[in-house]
Tab-separated table of C-alpha atoms in Angstrom:
chain	number	residue	atom	x	y	z
T	246	MET	CA	115.919	-31.428	-54.017
T	247	LYS	CA	116.217	-30.174	-50.479
T	248	ARG	CA	117.722	-26.890	-51.671
T	249	LEU	CA	114.972	-26.455	-54.249
T	250	LEU	CA	112.297	-26.949	-51.538
T	251	VAL	CA	113.917	-24.358	-49.287
T	252	ALA	CA	114.072	-21.882	-52.153
T	253	LEU	CA	110.413	-22.386	-52.992
T	254	LEU	CA	109.338	-21.894	-49.395
T	255	THR	CA	111.356	-18.705	-49.200
T	256	VAL	CA	109.646	-17.311	-52.292
T	257	VAL	CA	106.204	-18.183	-50.913
T	258	ALA	CA	107.026	-16.520	-47.601
T	259	LEU	CA	108.219	-13.353	-49.303
T	260	ALA	CA	105.121	-13.260	-51.483
T	261	ALA	CA	102.874	-13.605	-48.432
T	262	ALA	CA	104.717	-10.784	-46.721
T	263	VAL	CA	104.240	-8.556	-49.766
T	264	VAL	CA	100.467	-9.253	-49.649
T	265	VAL	CA	99.979	-8.920	-45.871
T	266	VAL	CA	101.949	-5.759	-45.196
T	267	PRO	CA	100.112	-3.482	-47.651
T	268	ALA	CA	96.742	-4.869	-46.517
T	269	GLN	CA	97.546	-4.121	-42.866
T	270	ALA	CA	98.813	-0.675	-43.745
T	271	ALA	CA	95.624	0.040	-45.674
T	272	ALA	CA	93.531	-0.996	-42.642
T	273	ASN	CA	95.453	1.362	-40.385
T	274	ASP	CA	95.027	4.225	-42.821
T	275	GLY	CA	91.281	3.572	-42.997
T	276	ALA	CA	90.884	3.730	-39.208
T	277	THR	CA	92.831	6.971	-39.096
T	278	VAL	CA	90.682	8.558	-41.794
T	279	ALA	CA	87.478	7.507	-40.026
T	280	LYS	CA	88.719	8.966	-36.765
T	281	LYS	CA	89.728	12.237	-38.412
T	282	LYS	CA	86.341	12.579	-40.051
T	283	GLY	CA	84.615	12.048	-36.703
T	284	ASN	CA	82.733	9.012	-37.964
T	285	LYS	CA	84.070	6.510	-35.462
T	286	ASN	CA	82.456	6.095	-32.059
T	287	LYS	CA	84.986	5.823	-29.267
T	288	THR	CA	85.034	4.689	-25.671
T	289	PHE	CA	87.056	6.589	-23.075
T	290	VAL	CA	87.779	4.633	-19.890
T	291	VAL	CA	88.255	6.454	-16.581
T	292	CYS	CA	89.716	4.935	-13.411
T	293	LYS	CA	91.749	5.962	-10.412
T	294	ASN	CA	94.834	3.904	-11.368
T	295	GLY	CA	96.083	2.340	-14.576
T	296	CYS	CA	93.906	4.251	-17.066
T	297	LYS	CA	94.803	7.057	-19.450
T	298	TYR	CA	92.106	9.229	-17.864
T	299	LYS	CA	92.007	9.633	-14.090
T	300	THR	CA	89.158	12.163	-14.087
T	301	ILE	CA	85.856	12.133	-15.912
T	302	GLN	CA	86.327	15.730	-17.049
T	303	LYS	CA	89.607	14.937	-18.811
T	304	ALA	CA	87.902	12.163	-20.736
T	305	VAL	CA	85.062	14.539	-21.669
T	306	ASP	CA	87.515	17.176	-22.900
T	307	LYS	CA	89.291	14.605	-25.067
T	308	ALA	CA	86.000	13.301	-26.457
T	309	LYS	CA	84.747	16.599	-27.876
T	310	LYS	CA	85.736	15.733	-31.458
T	311	THR	CA	84.335	12.214	-31.284
T	312	LYS	CA	80.872	11.302	-32.513
T	313	LYS	CA	78.630	9.933	-29.743
T	314	PRO	CA	81.437	9.170	-27.298
T	315	THR	CA	81.029	6.796	-24.370
T	316	ILE	CA	82.713	7.623	-21.067
T	317	LYS	CA	83.062	4.412	-19.055
T	318	ILE	CA	83.847	5.000	-15.405
T	319	LYS	CA	85.358	2.227	-13.317
T	320	PRO	CA	84.520	1.837	-9.603
T	321	GLY	CA	86.050	4.479	-7.361
T	322	LYS	CA	85.415	7.910	-5.862
T	323	TYR	CA	85.700	10.909	-8.203
T	324	LYS	CA	85.850	14.248	-6.451
T	325	GLU	CA	84.981	16.588	-9.299
T	326	GLY	CA	82.173	18.443	-11.026
T	327	VAL	CA	81.808	17.382	-14.656
T	328	ILE	CA	80.590	19.872	-17.277
T	329	VAL	CA	79.741	18.921	-20.855
T	330	GLU	CA	78.450	21.709	-23.111
T	331	GLY	CA	77.316	22.067	-26.693
T	332	HIS	CA	75.869	19.998	-29.497
T	333	LYS	CA	79.310	18.650	-30.382
T	334	TYR	CA	78.630	16.268	-27.494
T	335	ASN	CA	75.221	15.093	-28.742
T	336	GLY	CA	74.745	11.435	-27.940
T	337	ILE	CA	77.411	11.275	-25.222
T	338	SER	CA	77.028	8.525	-22.622
T	339	PHE	CA	78.358	8.354	-19.069
T	340	ILE	CA	78.302	4.745	-17.902
T	341	GLY	CA	79.434	3.570	-14.490
T	342	LYS	CA	80.942	0.112	-14.851
T	343	GLY	CA	79.676	-2.784	-12.764
T	344	LYS	CA	76.216	-3.684	-11.514
T	345	ASN	CA	76.107	-1.541	-8.357
T	346	PRO	CA	75.750	2.252	-8.766
T	347	LYS	CA	77.170	2.726	-5.263
T	348	LYS	CA	80.569	1.607	-6.551
T	349	VAL	CA	80.995	4.606	-8.878
T	350	ILE	CA	80.790	7.680	-6.644
T	351	LEU	CA	80.802	11.317	-7.687
T	352	GLU	CA	81.724	13.043	-4.444
T	353	GLY	CA	80.766	16.709	-4.101
T	354	LYS	CA	82.276	17.389	-0.689
T	355	ASN	CA	85.217	19.772	-1.295
T	356	ALA	CA	85.092	18.958	-5.017
T	357	LYS	CA	86.367	21.626	-7.399
T	358	GLY	CA	84.953	22.796	-10.715
T	359	PRO	CA	86.229	25.329	-13.278
T	360	ASP	CA	84.984	28.259	-11.196
T	361	GLY	CA	85.654	27.000	-7.682
T	362	LEU	CA	83.390	24.711	-5.693
T	363	ALA	CA	81.755	22.085	-7.927
T	364	GLN	CA	78.037	22.768	-8.189
T	365	ASN	CA	76.834	19.546	-9.849
T	366	GLY	CA	78.017	15.975	-10.233
T	367	ILE	CA	77.400	15.966	-13.989
T	368	GLU	CA	75.964	19.005	-15.797
T	369	ALA	CA	75.041	18.761	-19.488
T	370	ILE	CA	74.274	22.087	-21.174
T	371	ASP	CA	72.680	22.238	-24.643
T	372	VAL	CA	73.340	18.557	-25.324
T	373	ASN	CA	70.810	16.253	-26.984
T	374	LYS	CA	70.498	12.547	-26.176
T	375	VAL	CA	72.853	12.537	-23.219
T	376	THR	CA	72.768	9.291	-21.237
T	377	ILE	CA	73.858	8.952	-17.599
T	378	LYS	CA	73.784	5.492	-15.997
T	379	ASN	CA	74.857	3.500	-12.987
T	380	MET	CA	76.523	5.913	-10.561
T	381	TRP	CA	75.983	7.840	-7.337
T	382	ALA	CA	76.232	11.638	-6.922
T	383	ARG	CA	76.284	12.997	-3.390
T	384	ASN	CA	77.040	16.110	-1.327
T	385	TYR	CA	77.123	18.608	-4.209
T	386	ALA	CA	76.589	22.316	-3.636
T	387	THR	CA	73.573	22.326	-5.947
T	388	ASN	CA	72.503	19.179	-7.843
T	389	GLY	CA	73.506	15.586	-8.453
T	390	PHE	CA	72.727	15.146	-12.177
T	391	PHE	CA	71.609	18.179	-14.195
T	392	VAL	CA	70.648	18.545	-17.874
T	393	ARG	CA	69.504	21.890	-19.212
T	394	ASP	CA	68.906	24.264	-22.071
T	395	SER	CA	70.940	27.431	-21.546
T	396	ALA	CA	68.224	29.611	-23.101
T	397	PRO	CA	64.884	27.772	-23.046
T	398	ALA	CA	62.668	28.543	-25.996
T	399	PRO	CA	59.552	26.932	-27.437
T	400	ASP	CA	59.396	24.177	-30.018
T	401	THR	CA	62.130	24.113	-32.700
T	402	LYS	CA	64.685	26.107	-30.689
T	403	ILE	CA	64.950	23.531	-27.902
T	404	ASP	CA	68.591	22.575	-27.228
T	405	CYS	CA	68.025	19.824	-24.662
T	406	LYS	CA	66.181	16.741	-25.904
T	407	ASP	CA	65.770	13.048	-25.177
T	408	TYR	CA	68.066	12.589	-22.185
T	409	VAL	CA	68.208	9.324	-20.232
T	410	MET	CA	69.019	8.949	-16.529
T	411	LYS	CA	68.954	5.355	-15.340
T	412	ASP	CA	70.186	3.295	-12.388
T	413	LEU	CA	71.336	6.392	-10.521
T	414	ILE	CA	71.498	7.398	-6.876
T	415	ALA	CA	71.512	11.022	-5.744
T	416	SER	CA	71.757	11.886	-2.070
T	417	ASP	CA	72.311	14.878	0.187
T	418	ASN	CA	72.812	17.412	-2.587
T	419	ARG	CA	71.841	20.924	-1.613
T	420	ALA	CA	68.962	21.375	-4.056
T	421	TYR	CA	67.992	18.561	-6.426
T	422	GLY	CA	68.979	14.975	-7.110
T	423	MET	CA	68.093	14.605	-10.810
T	424	TYR	CA	67.099	17.806	-12.573
T	425	ALA	CA	66.028	18.663	-16.128
T	426	PHE	CA	65.336	22.271	-17.109
T	427	GLY	CA	64.021	23.582	-20.410
T	428	CYS	CA	64.207	20.129	-22.004
T	429	ALA	CA	61.869	18.238	-24.357
T	430	GLY	CA	61.403	14.539	-23.828
T	431	GLY	CA	63.519	12.354	-21.612
T	432	LYS	CA	63.417	9.507	-19.174
T	433	ILE	CA	64.436	9.099	-15.545
T	434	THR	CA	64.104	5.496	-14.448
T	435	ASP	CA	65.194	2.897	-11.874
T	436	SER	CA	66.766	5.561	-9.668
T	437	GLU	CA	66.740	6.783	-6.068
T	438	GLY	CA	66.946	10.214	-4.443
T	439	SER	CA	67.132	11.228	-0.774
T	440	GLY	CA	68.208	14.031	1.523
T	441	HIS	CA	67.634	17.014	-0.770
T	442	GLY	CA	66.832	20.584	0.221
T	443	ASP	CA	64.233	20.742	-2.528
T	444	SER	CA	63.344	17.584	-4.468
T	445	ALA	CA	64.841	14.270	-5.465
T	446	PHE	CA	63.449	14.540	-9.011
T	447	TYR	CA	62.700	17.832	-10.748
T	448	ILE	CA	61.388	18.732	-14.194
T	449	GLY	CA	61.190	22.488	-14.721
T	450	GLY	CA	60.368	24.997	-17.438
T	451	THR	CA	59.196	22.471	-20.033
T	452	PRO	CA	58.981	24.294	-23.393
T	453	ILE	CA	55.664	24.532	-25.197
T	454	GLN	CA	55.716	22.130	-28.170
T	455	ASN	CA	53.489	21.660	-31.210
T	456	ASN	CA	54.156	17.905	-31.201
T	457	PRO	CA	54.949	17.288	-27.544
T	458	LYS	CA	57.634	14.877	-26.432
T	459	THR	CA	56.645	13.058	-23.252
T	460	THR	CA	58.995	12.981	-20.281
T	461	VAL	CA	58.706	9.704	-18.364
T	462	LEU	CA	59.609	9.165	-14.707
T	463	THR	CA	59.208	5.531	-13.693
T	464	ARG	CA	60.401	3.000	-11.117
T	465	LEU	CA	61.776	5.679	-8.810
T	466	ASP	CA	62.344	5.839	-5.057
T	467	ALA	CA	62.170	9.245	-3.359
T	468	HIS	CA	62.426	9.589	0.415
T	469	GLU	CA	63.509	12.068	3.084
T	470	ASN	CA	63.478	15.084	0.795
T	471	VAL	CA	61.654	18.362	1.223
T	472	LEU	CA	59.678	17.256	-1.857
T	473	GLY	CA	59.846	13.919	-3.649
T	474	TYR	CA	58.974	15.316	-7.086
T	475	SER	CA	58.810	18.999	-7.906
T	476	GLY	CA	57.809	20.266	-11.321
T	477	THR	CA	57.726	24.031	-11.704
T	478	ASN	CA	55.940	24.787	-14.984
T	479	SER	CA	56.408	21.166	-16.066
T	480	ARG	CA	54.263	19.730	-18.814
T	481	TYR	CA	53.894	16.545	-20.894
T	482	ILE	CA	54.945	14.453	-17.870
T	483	GLU	CA	54.141	10.833	-16.969
T	484	ILE	CA	55.028	9.721	-13.431
T	485	THR	CA	54.398	6.015	-12.934
T	486	ASN	CA	55.153	2.898	-10.875
T	487	SER	CA	57.257	4.637	-8.224
T	488	ASP	CA	57.491	4.995	-4.447
T	489	TRP	CA	57.141	8.471	-2.910
T	490	TYR	CA	57.416	8.281	0.885
T	491	ASN	CA	58.834	9.968	3.991
T	492	ASN	CA	59.081	13.359	2.217
T	493	GLY	CA	57.588	16.657	3.306
T	494	ILE	CA	55.272	16.323	0.283
T	495	GLY	CA	55.362	13.384	-2.102
T	496	LEU	CA	54.705	15.120	-5.454
T	497	VAL	CA	54.201	18.812	-6.279
T	498	PRO	CA	53.502	19.857	-9.866
T	499	ASN	CA	53.438	23.648	-9.520
T	500	THR	CA	53.247	26.951	-11.334
T	501	LEU	CA	55.535	29.806	-10.372
T	502	ASP	CA	56.664	33.069	-11.942
T	503	SER	CA	60.308	32.102	-11.357
T	504	GLU	CA	60.521	29.872	-14.466
T	505	PRO	CA	59.264	30.119	-18.072
T	506	PHE	CA	56.308	28.441	-19.775
T	507	GLU	CA	53.597	28.794	-17.143
T	508	PRO	CA	51.501	26.917	-16.108
T	509	SER	CA	52.285	23.336	-15.123
T	510	THR	CA	49.904	21.369	-17.307
T	511	GLY	CA	49.131	18.102	-19.053
T	512	GLY	CA	50.737	15.634	-16.634
T	513	VAL	CA	49.834	12.156	-15.409
T	514	ILE	CA	50.495	10.592	-11.980
T	515	ARG	CA	49.538	6.935	-12.260
T	516	ASN	CA	50.148	3.608	-10.459
T	517	ASN	CA	52.381	4.981	-7.696
T	518	ASN	CA	52.671	4.320	-3.973
T	519	ILE	CA	52.422	7.696	-2.222
T	520	PHE	CA	52.650	7.245	1.518
T	521	TRP	CA	53.972	8.447	4.890
T	522	ASN	CA	54.935	11.890	3.596
T	523	ASN	CA	55.239	13.308	7.097
T	524	PHE	CA	58.907	14.310	7.063
T	525	ASN	CA	59.173	17.402	9.262
T	526	TYR	CA	62.324	18.814	7.693
T	527	PHE	CA	61.892	22.054	9.636
T	528	LEU	CA	63.025	20.292	12.821
T	529	PRO	CA	66.722	20.650	13.772
T	530	ASN	CA	67.406	16.896	13.727
T	531	SER	CA	65.914	16.184	10.299
T	532	GLY	CA	69.309	16.285	8.582
T	533	VAL	CA	67.822	18.283	5.695
T	534	ASP	CA	67.648	22.063	5.286
T	535	THR	CA	65.172	23.488	2.813
T	536	ILE	CA	66.752	25.754	0.191
T	537	SER	CA	63.587	27.822	0.158
T	538	ASN	CA	63.033	30.787	2.428
T	539	GLY	CA	59.360	30.345	1.704
T	540	LEU	CA	57.068	30.820	-1.275
T	541	GLY	CA	56.338	34.437	-0.422
T	542	THR	CA	54.777	36.478	2.338
T	543	ILE	CA	51.381	37.660	3.451
T	544	GLY	CA	52.017	40.754	5.529
T	545	GLU	CA	54.791	39.664	7.878
T	546	ALA	CA	53.942	35.955	7.628
T	547	THR	CA	56.073	33.642	5.460
T	548	ILE	CA	54.302	31.075	3.278
T	549	GLN	CA	55.876	27.587	3.378
T	550	TYR	CA	54.978	24.418	1.534
T	551	PRO	CA	52.545	22.362	3.624
T	552	THR	CA	53.972	19.140	5.054
T	553	GLY	CA	52.174	15.846	5.685
T	554	VAL	CA	50.816	15.750	2.119
T	555	GLY	CA	50.904	13.023	-0.549
T	556	ILE	CA	50.161	15.069	-3.687
T	557	ALA	CA	49.798	18.844	-3.993
T	558	LEU	CA	48.701	20.264	-7.355
T	559	PHE	CA	49.707	23.906	-6.891
T	560	GLY	CA	48.375	26.164	-9.627
T	561	ALA	CA	48.335	23.168	-11.994
T	562	THR	CA	45.928	22.537	-14.866
T	563	ASP	CA	44.740	19.362	-16.582
T	564	TRP	CA	46.652	16.855	-14.462
T	565	LEU	CA	45.352	13.299	-14.125
T	566	VAL	CA	45.900	11.521	-10.795
T	567	GLU	CA	44.849	7.924	-11.344
T	568	ASN	CA	45.172	4.431	-9.836
T	569	ASN	CA	47.592	5.375	-7.084
T	570	GLN	CA	47.819	3.968	-3.557
T	571	ILE	CA	47.784	7.000	-1.255
T	572	PHE	CA	47.965	6.342	2.480
T	573	GLY	CA	49.377	7.345	5.832
T	574	ASN	CA	49.781	11.071	5.054
T	575	PHE	CA	48.950	12.960	8.230
T	576	LYS	CA	47.471	16.137	6.676
T	577	TRP	CA	46.077	15.547	3.167
T	578	GLY	CA	46.332	12.605	0.820
T	579	SER	CA	45.798	14.783	-2.274
T	580	ALA	CA	45.287	18.532	-2.505
T	581	ALA	CA	44.686	21.071	-5.271
T	582	PHE	CA	44.883	24.842	-4.897
T	583	SER	CA	45.706	28.016	-6.814
T	584	ASP	CA	48.143	30.875	-6.309
T	585	PRO	CA	46.195	34.135	-6.201
T	586	PHE	CA	49.450	36.114	-6.045
T	587	ASN	CA	50.878	34.818	-9.341
T	588	THR	CA	51.759	37.584	-11.806
T	589	GLY	CA	49.468	37.277	-14.808
T	590	ASP	CA	47.102	34.986	-12.902
T	591	ASP	CA	48.584	31.878	-14.564
T	592	ALA	CA	48.397	29.578	-11.532
T	593	ILE	CA	44.697	28.658	-11.409
T	594	SER	CA	43.737	25.116	-10.414
T	595	THR	CA	41.677	23.949	-13.399
T	596	GLY	CA	40.652	20.686	-15.030
T	597	ASN	CA	42.462	18.339	-12.652
T	598	GLN	CA	41.040	14.816	-12.281
T	599	PHE	CA	41.423	12.405	-9.353
T	600	ILE	CA	40.236	9.008	-10.572
T	601	SER	CA	40.266	5.479	-9.089
T	602	ASN	CA	42.834	6.092	-6.367
T	603	ALA	CA	42.942	3.729	-3.392
T	604	ASN	CA	43.220	5.719	-0.175
T	605	GLY	CA	44.094	4.562	3.319
T	606	ARG	CA	45.026	0.907	2.675
T	607	GLY	CA	41.550	-0.329	3.410
T	608	GLY	CA	41.309	1.734	6.590
T	609	THR	CA	44.512	0.346	8.138
T	610	ASP	CA	46.719	3.375	7.343
T	611	THR	CA	44.486	6.342	6.622
T	612	ASN	CA	45.278	9.825	5.453
T	613	ALA	CA	44.016	12.505	7.820
T	614	VAL	CA	41.809	13.583	4.899
T	615	ASP	CA	41.965	11.919	1.498
T	616	PHE	CA	41.105	15.014	-0.564
T	617	TRP	CA	41.402	18.735	0.067
T	618	ILE	CA	40.638	21.458	-2.457
T	619	ASP	CA	40.502	25.208	-2.001
T	620	GLY	CA	37.473	25.791	-4.220
T	621	SER	CA	39.312	27.952	-6.734
T	622	GLY	CA	39.318	27.555	-10.513
T	623	SER	CA	36.968	25.176	-12.280
T	624	GLY	CA	36.663	21.722	-13.795
T	625	ASN	CA	38.380	19.793	-11.003
T	626	CYS	CA	36.655	16.457	-10.394
T	627	PHE	CA	36.737	13.172	-8.447
T	628	GLU	CA	35.568	9.735	-9.536
T	629	GLY	CA	35.864	6.112	-8.441
T	630	ASN	CA	38.260	6.728	-5.577
T	631	VAL	CA	38.294	4.111	-2.836
T	632	SER	CA	37.701	5.208	0.776
T	633	SER	CA	37.271	8.877	-0.052
T	634	THR	CA	37.090	11.456	2.703
T	635	PHE	CA	36.842	15.148	1.897
T	636	ASP	CA	37.788	18.228	3.851
T	637	PRO	CA	34.488	20.037	4.329
T	638	SER	CA	33.682	23.733	4.183
T	639	GLY	CA	30.893	25.682	5.762
T	640	GLY	CA	30.606	27.743	2.583
T	641	ALA	CA	29.957	24.868	0.149
T	642	THR	CA	28.813	21.260	0.282
T	643	ASN	CA	31.132	18.353	-0.528
T	644	GLU	CA	29.140	17.753	-3.724
T	645	GLU	CA	29.833	21.333	-4.767
T	646	LEU	CA	33.531	21.383	-3.828
T	647	TYR	CA	34.325	17.848	-4.991
T	648	PRO	CA	32.125	17.166	-8.049
T	649	GLU	CA	32.147	13.853	-9.898
T	650	CYS	CA	33.838	13.503	-13.292
T	651	PRO	CA	33.301	14.803	-15.847
T	652	ALA	CA	32.981	18.165	-14.145
T	653	PRO	CA	30.212	20.413	-15.452
T	654	ALA	CA	31.221	23.172	-17.840
T	655	GLY	CA	32.267	26.389	-16.165
T	656	PRO	CA	32.743	26.877	-12.433
T	657	THR	CA	30.903	24.342	-10.300
T	658	PRO	CA	28.655	25.684	-7.533
T	659	GLY	CA	31.510	25.231	-5.036
T	660	ALA	CA	34.245	26.756	-7.216
T	661	THR	CA	35.027	30.431	-7.709
T	662	GLY	CA	36.373	30.217	-11.274
T	663	THR	CA	39.235	32.471	-10.183
T	664	SER	CA	42.578	32.029	-8.438
T	665	PHE	CA	40.994	32.937	-5.098
T	666	GLY	CA	39.416	29.943	-3.418
T	667	GLU	CA	36.314	29.590	-1.307
T	668	GLY	CA	36.779	31.731	1.784
T	669	GLU	CA	36.867	29.073	4.497
T	670	GLN	CA	39.139	26.737	2.513
T	671	LEU	CA	41.515	29.541	1.552
T	672	GLY	CA	41.725	30.638	5.162
T	673	GLU	CA	42.580	27.077	6.235
T	674	LEU	CA	45.367	26.822	3.640
T	675	ILE	CA	46.895	30.193	4.495
T	676	GLY	CA	46.736	29.458	8.202
T	677	TYR	CA	48.509	26.132	7.767
T	678	ALA	CA	51.138	27.362	5.282
T	679	THR	CA	52.062	30.360	7.457
T	680	THR	CA	52.381	28.412	10.715
T	681	ASP	CA	55.082	30.028	12.837
T	682	PRO	CA	57.439	28.399	13.581
T	683	PRO	CA	56.892	26.191	10.517
T	684	GLU	CA	57.784	22.929	12.310
T	685	ASN	CA	54.531	23.436	14.223
T	686	GLN	CA	52.594	22.388	11.128
T	687	GLU	CA	52.991	18.949	12.693
T	688	CYS	CA	50.853	20.085	15.620
T	689	SER	CA	47.739	19.918	13.424
T	690	TRP	CA	48.450	16.465	11.954
T	691	THR	CA	46.221	13.484	12.645
T	692	GLN	CA	48.821	10.869	13.580
T	693	HIS	CA	48.750	7.126	14.129
T	694	PRO	CA	51.204	4.187	13.978
T	695	HIS	CA	51.821	2.821	10.487
T	696	PRO	CA	51.356	-0.906	9.918
T	697	PRO	CA	54.204	-2.572	7.984
T	698	PHE	CA	54.388	-1.975	4.254
T	699	GLU	CA	56.841	-4.081	2.245
T	700	ASP	CA	60.409	-3.296	3.419
T	701	PHE	CA	59.838	0.409	4.091
T	702	GLU	CA	60.304	2.093	7.462
T	703	PRO	CA	58.516	5.316	8.481
T	704	VAL	CA	60.624	8.292	9.559
T	705	ASP	CA	59.709	10.273	12.655
T	706	VAL	CA	62.033	13.198	13.379
T	707	THR	CA	62.601	13.600	17.100
T	708	PRO	CA	62.349	15.515	19.258
T	709	GLY	CA	59.181	16.861	17.734
T	710	PRO	CA	57.873	20.435	17.828
T	711	ASP	CA	56.867	22.239	20.989
T	712	CYS	CA	53.144	22.335	20.274
T	713	PRO	CA	51.020	24.942	22.056
C-alpha cells in the first residue's frame, strides 16, 4: 500500500510538471513578443551605484524602441546634458524619485554633452507629451529644462505638444530655467526658478493654431532673475496663482522680430502675487549677468529692459491682467508700450485689459505708480482696480490715456493708434530704458521699506549705484 501511494504521488507530480512548464514557457514567449512589437511600457532606473544605468542619457538611448518609456532617476548628482529627440520618444517621462526635487540634481558645471559643454539639463526636441518631474537643474550653459520644435510651423505641423514640467527647480542657468519654444499646449506647475540671465519661465514662438491649445503656468515661484516670466511671441497662455518677486521685471509678454509668430497675443495673467521686482541685476554684486546686450539702440544709446516693474506688456495685444496683487514695485506696477522699431510694425500695444487688480497692499506697500502706458496703439483699458495711480502726461489727460473698459472703438483721445506713443510718455520710456550706466535706473525709483509679506524677504543689491 505504501509503495502504491508513492507511485501515485510521483505520477501526480510529473503531471503537474508537464502542465506548469509549458504554461510558464508560453508566458515568457508572450512577454518577449510584446517587447519586440514595442507594445510594452518599460521603466529604466538610473542611479549612481547598483543600477544598470549610471547616466540618464544611457537610459534614454536604450529606451528609444520602447513605447512611452519612464526614466526613473534615484537621488544623486548627474553631471550631464540629456538630449531626447524625435517622435519615437513620444510620451517619455523623466521622474526624479523621492519627495524632494533637491535630491535629484542635474549639475551643469563642467558637464559634457555630445558636442562639448552641456547646454541644457534635459532637452527634448520634436517630442510630444514629454513629462519632466521632481528634479533640480542648475549651472547649465544655456537652460535648465528645454522642450522645443526644431522647425516651428503653424497648426498641424507642430512637433512639440502637451509637455508637462512639474515639481522642478531651475537655478543659475545662463539663460532660462524652464523653456518651451514652438510648442502647442503644455503645463509648467509647482516649480521654482532663480538666478537666470533672462527668465525663470519662458514660452516663445507659440504657433498659430485653428483650435488653440492653452499653455498653463501655475503655482510657480520666480525670484532673482532678470525677468520672472518672458514670453516672446507667446500666445494662448494662462499664468495663474504664482509668486513673481525680486526680479528685474516680474512678467514680460513681448513681441520681437527674433522669433516667429508675432505678436504676443491672447494671454491671461490672473490671481498672482507680483511684488518687489526691484532686482538691480546690473550691479556687480547681484550674482546675475543678463544675457542681453540690450534690446537695440537709439543713436549711440543702448535700450535695456526697465527694472523696478511688476508687469510689462511690450508690443502685446489682447492680454488680460486680472485679480492680481501688485505691490512694492519701485517704478511701475503695470506698464504697456509698443515697439516702434519692429519690422513689419507687429508690436503695437492693442486691446490689453487691466481689471480688478489690487495695488499697493492697501497703501502699506505701494508701487511708485500703479499704471503706466505710452499712449500708443488702441483699445487698452482699465477697470475696477483698487488703489489706482496713473503716470500722467502733459499731452493727454488720465481719462484719455487710461480709459475705462470696454475701451471705445478705434484710438481713444489719448492714444495714437500707431506704434509710436504720445510724445511725453514715449520720451519718458526712452529716457529710462537708455539710462547710462543702466544700473542708474535705480536712481529714479521711489523707494520705501517693505512690510513683511508671508515668508518672503526683499532683495536689495548693495552697494547701490552711484547716483548723480
